[in-house]
Short mmCIF file of C-alpha atoms and ligand atoms in Angstrom, two decimals:
data_model
loop_
_atom_site.label_atom_id
_atom_site.label_comp_id
_atom_site.label_asym_id
_atom_site.label_seq_id
_atom_site.Cartn_x
_atom_site.Cartn_y
_atom_site.Cartn_z
CA MET A 1 34.88 11.91 12.39
CA LEU A 2 33.03 15.72 13.17
CA GLN A 3 35.36 17.93 15.37
CA GLU A 4 37.97 16.66 17.07
CA GLY A 5 38.18 18.98 20.48
CA SER A 6 34.39 18.99 20.13
CA GLY A 7 34.40 16.47 22.91
CA LEU A 8 31.75 14.81 19.98
CA SER A 9 34.70 13.75 18.12
CA GLY A 10 33.58 9.25 18.57
CA ILE A 11 30.78 10.70 16.54
CA ARG A 12 30.67 10.72 12.79
CA CYS A 13 27.93 11.74 11.89
CA LEU A 14 24.83 13.47 13.82
CA VAL A 15 21.87 13.84 12.45
CA GLY A 16 18.26 15.34 13.26
CA PHE A 17 14.87 13.68 12.90
CA ALA A 18 12.37 16.79 12.19
CA SER A 19 9.02 17.11 11.42
CA GLY A 20 6.53 20.11 10.40
CA LYS A 21 3.63 19.16 13.31
CA GLY A 22 3.72 17.11 16.11
CA GLY A 23 1.75 14.04 16.52
CA VAL A 24 3.46 11.99 12.07
CA GLY A 25 5.84 9.25 14.33
CA ARG A 26 8.55 11.44 14.30
CA SER A 27 9.82 9.33 17.96
CA THR A 28 8.95 5.60 15.96
CA VAL A 29 10.45 6.18 13.25
CA LEU A 30 13.21 7.31 14.88
CA VAL A 31 13.64 4.01 17.34
CA ASN A 32 12.54 1.45 14.52
CA LEU A 33 14.98 3.06 12.24
CA GLY A 34 17.76 3.08 14.99
CA VAL A 35 17.06 -0.44 16.18
CA MET A 36 17.75 -1.38 12.48
CA LEU A 37 20.83 0.59 11.97
CA ALA A 38 22.07 -1.34 14.93
CA GLU A 39 21.06 -4.84 13.61
CA LYS A 40 23.23 -3.96 10.72
CA GLY A 41 25.76 -3.58 12.58
CA ALA A 42 26.24 -0.13 13.14
CA LYS A 43 26.87 2.09 16.47
CA VAL A 44 24.13 4.07 17.13
CA GLY A 45 23.30 6.78 19.56
CA LEU A 46 19.34 8.10 19.47
CA LEU A 47 18.85 11.45 22.27
CA ASP A 48 15.32 12.83 22.43
CA ALA A 49 15.99 16.53 22.37
CA ASP A 50 11.70 17.26 22.15
CA LEU A 51 11.71 18.78 26.00
CA GLU A 52 8.30 19.53 25.83
CA ASP A 53 6.73 16.12 24.98
CA PRO A 54 9.89 13.50 25.59
CA GLY A 55 8.43 10.66 24.67
CA LEU A 56 11.07 8.34 22.60
CA LEU A 57 12.51 6.29 26.23
CA PRO A 58 9.35 4.67 26.36
CA LEU A 59 9.50 3.94 22.82
CA LEU A 60 11.91 1.62 24.29
CA GLY A 61 10.46 0.70 27.19
CA ILE A 62 13.15 2.69 29.08
CA GLN A 63 12.62 3.83 32.79
CA GLY A 64 13.81 5.76 35.84
CA ARG A 65 17.27 7.75 35.57
CA PRO A 66 20.52 7.37 33.54
CA GLU A 67 24.14 6.40 34.97
CA ILE A 68 26.65 9.22 36.88
CA GLU A 69 30.00 8.86 38.07
CA GLU A 70 32.37 11.40 37.59
CA GLY A 71 30.72 14.43 36.46
CA LYS A 72 29.98 11.36 32.95
CA ILE A 73 26.31 10.42 32.08
CA PHE A 74 26.39 6.83 31.13
CA PRO A 75 23.81 6.55 28.22
CA PHE A 76 21.04 3.50 28.58
CA GLU A 77 21.39 0.51 26.20
CA GLU A 78 18.63 -1.12 24.84
CA TYR A 79 18.00 -3.18 21.92
CA GLY A 80 20.87 -3.41 21.09
CA VAL A 81 21.63 1.10 20.95
CA LYS A 82 22.65 3.31 23.43
CA ALA A 83 19.35 6.26 24.54
CA LEU A 84 19.46 9.09 26.35
CA SER A 85 16.79 12.45 26.81
CA LEU A 86 17.93 16.02 26.83
CA ASP A 87 15.84 16.38 29.98
CA PHE A 88 18.45 14.54 31.67
CA LEU A 89 21.70 16.59 30.33
CA LEU A 90 19.46 19.89 31.30
CA GLU A 91 18.48 18.99 34.44
CA GLY A 92 19.19 22.09 37.19
CA SER A 93 19.10 24.32 34.35
CA SER A 94 16.48 26.52 34.67
CA PRO A 95 13.17 24.42 33.18
CA SER A 96 11.78 26.11 30.91
CA PRO A 97 13.41 26.49 27.16
CA SER A 98 12.87 29.25 26.25
CA GLU A 99 15.16 30.49 29.63
CA LEU A 100 18.25 28.20 28.70
CA PRO A 101 21.50 30.28 28.25
CA GLN A 102 21.07 30.79 24.52
CA GLU A 103 24.75 30.46 23.51
CA PRO A 104 25.23 27.46 21.14
CA SER A 105 28.31 25.91 24.18
CA PHE A 106 25.48 25.82 26.83
CA LEU A 107 24.20 22.79 25.03
CA GLN A 108 27.48 22.01 23.01
CA GLU A 109 28.30 21.32 27.11
CA LYS A 110 25.72 19.07 28.13
CA LEU A 111 26.53 16.76 25.29
CA GLN A 112 29.74 16.79 26.00
CA THR A 113 28.80 14.50 28.87
CA VAL A 114 28.12 11.95 27.44
CA ALA A 115 29.41 8.86 27.25
CA TRP A 116 28.91 8.23 24.32
CA GLY A 117 31.87 6.69 22.93
CA GLU A 118 32.72 5.70 19.77
CA LEU A 119 29.13 5.76 17.48
CA GLU A 120 28.19 5.91 13.64
CA TYR A 121 25.39 7.80 14.21
CA LEU A 122 23.34 9.86 16.87
CA LEU A 123 20.34 10.20 15.13
CA ILE A 124 18.82 13.61 17.48
CA GLU A 125 14.63 13.63 17.71
CA LEU A 126 14.25 17.54 17.55
CA PRO A 127 10.37 19.11 18.94
CA PRO A 128 8.25 19.96 15.51
CA GLY A 129 7.95 23.32 13.54
CA ARG A 130 10.84 26.31 14.85
CA GLY A 131 10.52 26.49 18.19
CA THR A 132 13.52 27.28 21.14
CA ILE A 133 15.39 24.02 21.20
CA THR A 134 15.23 23.22 17.45
CA ARG A 135 16.62 26.51 17.21
CA LEU A 136 19.14 26.44 20.33
CA ALA A 137 20.23 22.80 18.79
CA THR A 138 20.30 23.44 15.48
CA GLN A 139 23.13 26.16 16.49
CA ALA A 140 25.12 23.97 19.18
CA PHE A 141 25.37 20.71 17.40
CA PRO A 142 27.06 19.89 14.22
CA PHE A 143 24.18 18.52 11.74
CA ALA A 144 26.12 16.14 8.92
CA GLY A 145 21.87 16.46 8.59
CA ILE A 146 17.65 16.60 8.94
CA VAL A 147 15.93 13.94 8.14
CA LEU A 148 11.74 15.42 7.95
CA VAL A 149 9.43 13.14 8.71
CA MET A 150 5.20 13.84 7.79
CA THR A 151 2.46 12.38 6.71
CA PRO A 152 1.17 12.53 3.29
CA GLN A 153 -1.76 14.71 4.32
CA THR A 154 -2.22 17.83 2.15
CA SER A 155 -2.42 20.89 5.46
CA ALA A 156 0.66 18.79 6.53
CA VAL A 157 2.91 20.63 4.18
CA PRO A 158 3.08 24.26 4.86
CA ALA A 159 4.14 23.10 8.48
CA LEU A 160 6.54 21.21 7.17
CA GLY A 161 7.62 23.58 4.45
CA ARG A 162 8.71 26.30 7.15
CA THR A 163 10.52 23.66 9.93
CA ALA A 164 12.65 23.40 6.08
CA GLU A 165 12.07 26.64 5.49
CA LEU A 166 14.43 27.11 8.84
CA TYR A 167 17.17 23.96 8.28
CA ARG A 168 17.78 25.70 4.81
CA GLY A 169 19.11 28.87 6.49
CA LEU A 170 20.82 27.71 8.51
CA LYS A 171 22.46 26.07 5.76
CA ILE A 172 22.04 22.52 6.99
CA PRO A 173 21.42 19.81 4.33
CA ILE A 174 18.34 18.03 4.65
CA VAL A 175 19.24 14.68 3.61
CA GLY A 176 16.15 12.97 3.46
CA VAL A 177 12.16 13.13 3.61
CA ILE A 178 9.76 10.58 5.15
CA GLU A 179 6.75 9.81 4.41
CA ASN A 180 5.21 8.06 7.50
CA MET A 181 1.58 6.36 7.52
CA SER A 182 1.49 6.43 3.74
CA PHE A 183 -1.20 4.01 3.44
CA LEU A 184 -3.22 1.18 5.79
CA LEU A 185 -3.12 -2.93 3.71
CA CYS A 186 -6.67 -3.78 4.18
CA PRO A 187 -5.87 -7.28 5.92
CA TYR A 188 -9.42 -8.83 3.85
CA CYS A 189 -8.83 -7.96 -0.21
CA LEU A 190 -4.66 -6.65 0.03
CA LYS A 191 -5.20 -3.65 -1.22
CA GLY A 192 -3.25 -0.50 0.34
CA ILE A 193 -6.16 2.13 2.00
CA GLU A 194 -4.64 5.54 1.77
CA VAL A 195 -6.15 7.20 4.98
CA PHE A 196 -4.55 10.65 4.74
CA GLY A 197 -3.44 10.23 1.50
CA HIS A 198 -0.32 9.08 0.14
CA GLY A 199 2.16 10.67 -1.97
CA LEU A 200 3.21 14.26 -0.83
CA GLY A 201 7.25 12.78 0.77
CA ARG A 202 7.81 12.03 -2.42
CA MET A 203 6.30 15.42 -3.26
CA MET A 204 8.58 17.00 -0.69
CA SER A 205 11.69 15.33 -1.62
CA LEU A 206 11.66 17.03 -4.96
CA ARG A 207 10.72 20.03 -3.64
CA LEU A 208 13.84 20.02 -1.35
CA LYS A 209 15.74 18.78 -3.72
CA ALA A 210 16.61 15.71 -0.82
CA ALA A 211 16.46 12.15 -0.64
CA HIS A 212 13.21 10.39 -0.96
CA LEU A 213 13.83 7.77 1.35
CA GLY A 214 10.78 6.17 2.38
CA GLU A 215 6.90 5.21 2.28
CA ILE A 216 5.76 3.71 5.70
CA PRO A 217 2.94 2.15 5.95
CA ILE A 218 0.48 2.02 8.66
CA ASP A 219 0.65 -0.51 11.08
CA PRO A 220 -1.69 -1.81 14.33
CA GLY A 221 1.60 -3.14 16.08
CA LEU A 222 3.50 -0.03 15.27
CA ARG A 223 1.53 1.63 17.88
CA LEU A 224 0.89 -1.15 20.16
CA SER A 225 3.98 -2.23 20.92
CA GLY A 226 5.33 1.06 21.11
CA GLU A 227 3.19 1.63 24.32
CA ARG A 228 4.08 -1.88 25.23
CA GLY A 229 8.13 -0.39 25.50
CA GLU A 230 8.48 -2.49 22.90
CA VAL A 231 10.60 -2.15 19.31
CA LEU A 232 8.51 -3.68 16.47
CA VAL A 233 11.13 -4.12 13.95
CA ALA A 234 13.64 -6.01 16.75
CA LEU A 235 10.07 -8.26 18.26
CA GLU A 236 9.11 -9.60 13.84
CA PRO A 237 12.83 -8.90 12.35
CA ARG A 238 11.21 -10.78 9.11
CA SER A 239 7.86 -8.51 9.09
CA PRO A 240 6.73 -7.03 6.05
CA ILE A 241 7.60 -3.99 8.09
CA ALA A 242 10.78 -4.14 9.18
CA GLU A 243 11.37 -4.84 5.84
CA VAL A 244 10.64 -1.52 4.93
CA PHE A 245 12.74 0.17 7.91
CA LYS A 246 15.78 -1.90 6.39
CA GLN A 247 15.17 -0.44 2.91
CA VAL A 248 15.33 2.78 4.73
CA ALA A 249 17.87 2.58 6.85
CA ASP A 250 19.74 1.22 3.81
CA ASN A 251 18.47 4.08 1.34
CA LEU A 252 19.75 6.46 5.15
CA VAL A 253 22.57 5.14 5.07
CA GLU A 254 23.54 5.93 1.38
CA ARG A 255 23.69 9.22 2.29
CA PHE A 256 26.17 8.84 4.79
CA LYS A 257 28.42 6.90 2.26
CA LYS A 258 32.44 7.85 3.21
CA PRO A 259 33.86 9.10 0.63
P1 LIG B 1 5.72 11.74 17.08
O1 LIG B 1 6.97 11.97 17.51
O2 LIG B 1 5.42 13.41 15.58
O3 LIG B 1 4.88 13.19 17.62
P2 LIG B 1 4.99 9.68 18.17
O4 LIG B 1 6.23 8.92 16.73
O5 LIG B 1 4.92 9.02 19.28
O6 LIG B 1 4.94 10.87 16.63
O7 LIG B 1 3.24 8.96 17.05
C1 LIG B 1 1.95 9.35 17.33
C2 LIG B 1 1.02 8.22 17.26
O8 LIG B 1 1.42 7.49 15.82
C3 LIG B 1 1.42 7.61 18.17
O9 LIG B 1 0.37 6.17 19.17
C4 LIG B 1 2.09 6.49 17.21
O10 LIG B 1 2.54 5.26 17.95
C5 LIG B 1 1.35 6.64 15.68
N1 LIG B 1 2.11 6.45 15.17
C6 LIG B 1 3.08 6.61 14.55
N2 LIG B 1 3.38 5.93 13.16
C7 LIG B 1 2.23 4.76 13.24
C8 LIG B 1 1.68 4.01 12.18
N3 LIG B 1 3.32 4.40 10.84
N4 LIG B 1 1.16 3.38 11.58
C9 LIG B 1 0.36 2.73 13.15
N5 LIG B 1 0.83 3.77 14.43
C10 LIG B 1 1.67 4.22 14.32
#
């Protein structure tokens, strides 16, 4: 559990999901992985801290406003996970991340207003790159580790490397790398087509001395379900894509095993 007195003492592991650039599937991977962890019996919370492009709640079909009672914000609950966006915690503060108070205590206090209850994992979607919110969040939240999500294009590597450097510089462990959009299974010949290349996730994990958590194929169902606000691994729990997420979830759990 996190430090007593931090207000987050009911949370065992805070895990940040980061990437070098946007559009690599951070939200999609985080949501399906979070729901898979919950299906395996873990208590899971998801927080969208990407203020510039918040997209996590719609992927769970969540609209509207959270309930607030006596100063406490109650996260939404869908697909067995609790979920919230940092937007709601910052209402009344400056709309521009660069104008937010820079002291770590500011975001810490905001996160403490959420009635998360007991959680095994709080997965936090960080903005891509190294902007203000990323810097504030990394100073404010006691991350147990960072998961990097990337696509296997050569052009993705420099930005990912710079993002990784930021976390390493802050002594926050990078626990693993997930390669998303690794290949497309041809429905006719059943061979994998490596649309964006393949294997750079493994290479980055070796370079960063982090675990290679898995390779997620391009699946049109992931895009479609996301647009409908539905979570594919919950809709099709016996599908090959759910099996892939199961394996990634197992690999992630392994990284945070209790000693
Ligand atoms: P990010 O959070 O990194 O900006 P998103 O999760 O919003 O990225 O994904 C960007 C787009 O790519 C979305 O339309 C999403 O549905 C799609 N997408 C992400 N991962 C996959 C995948 N493995 N297969 C098919 N589409 C994907």
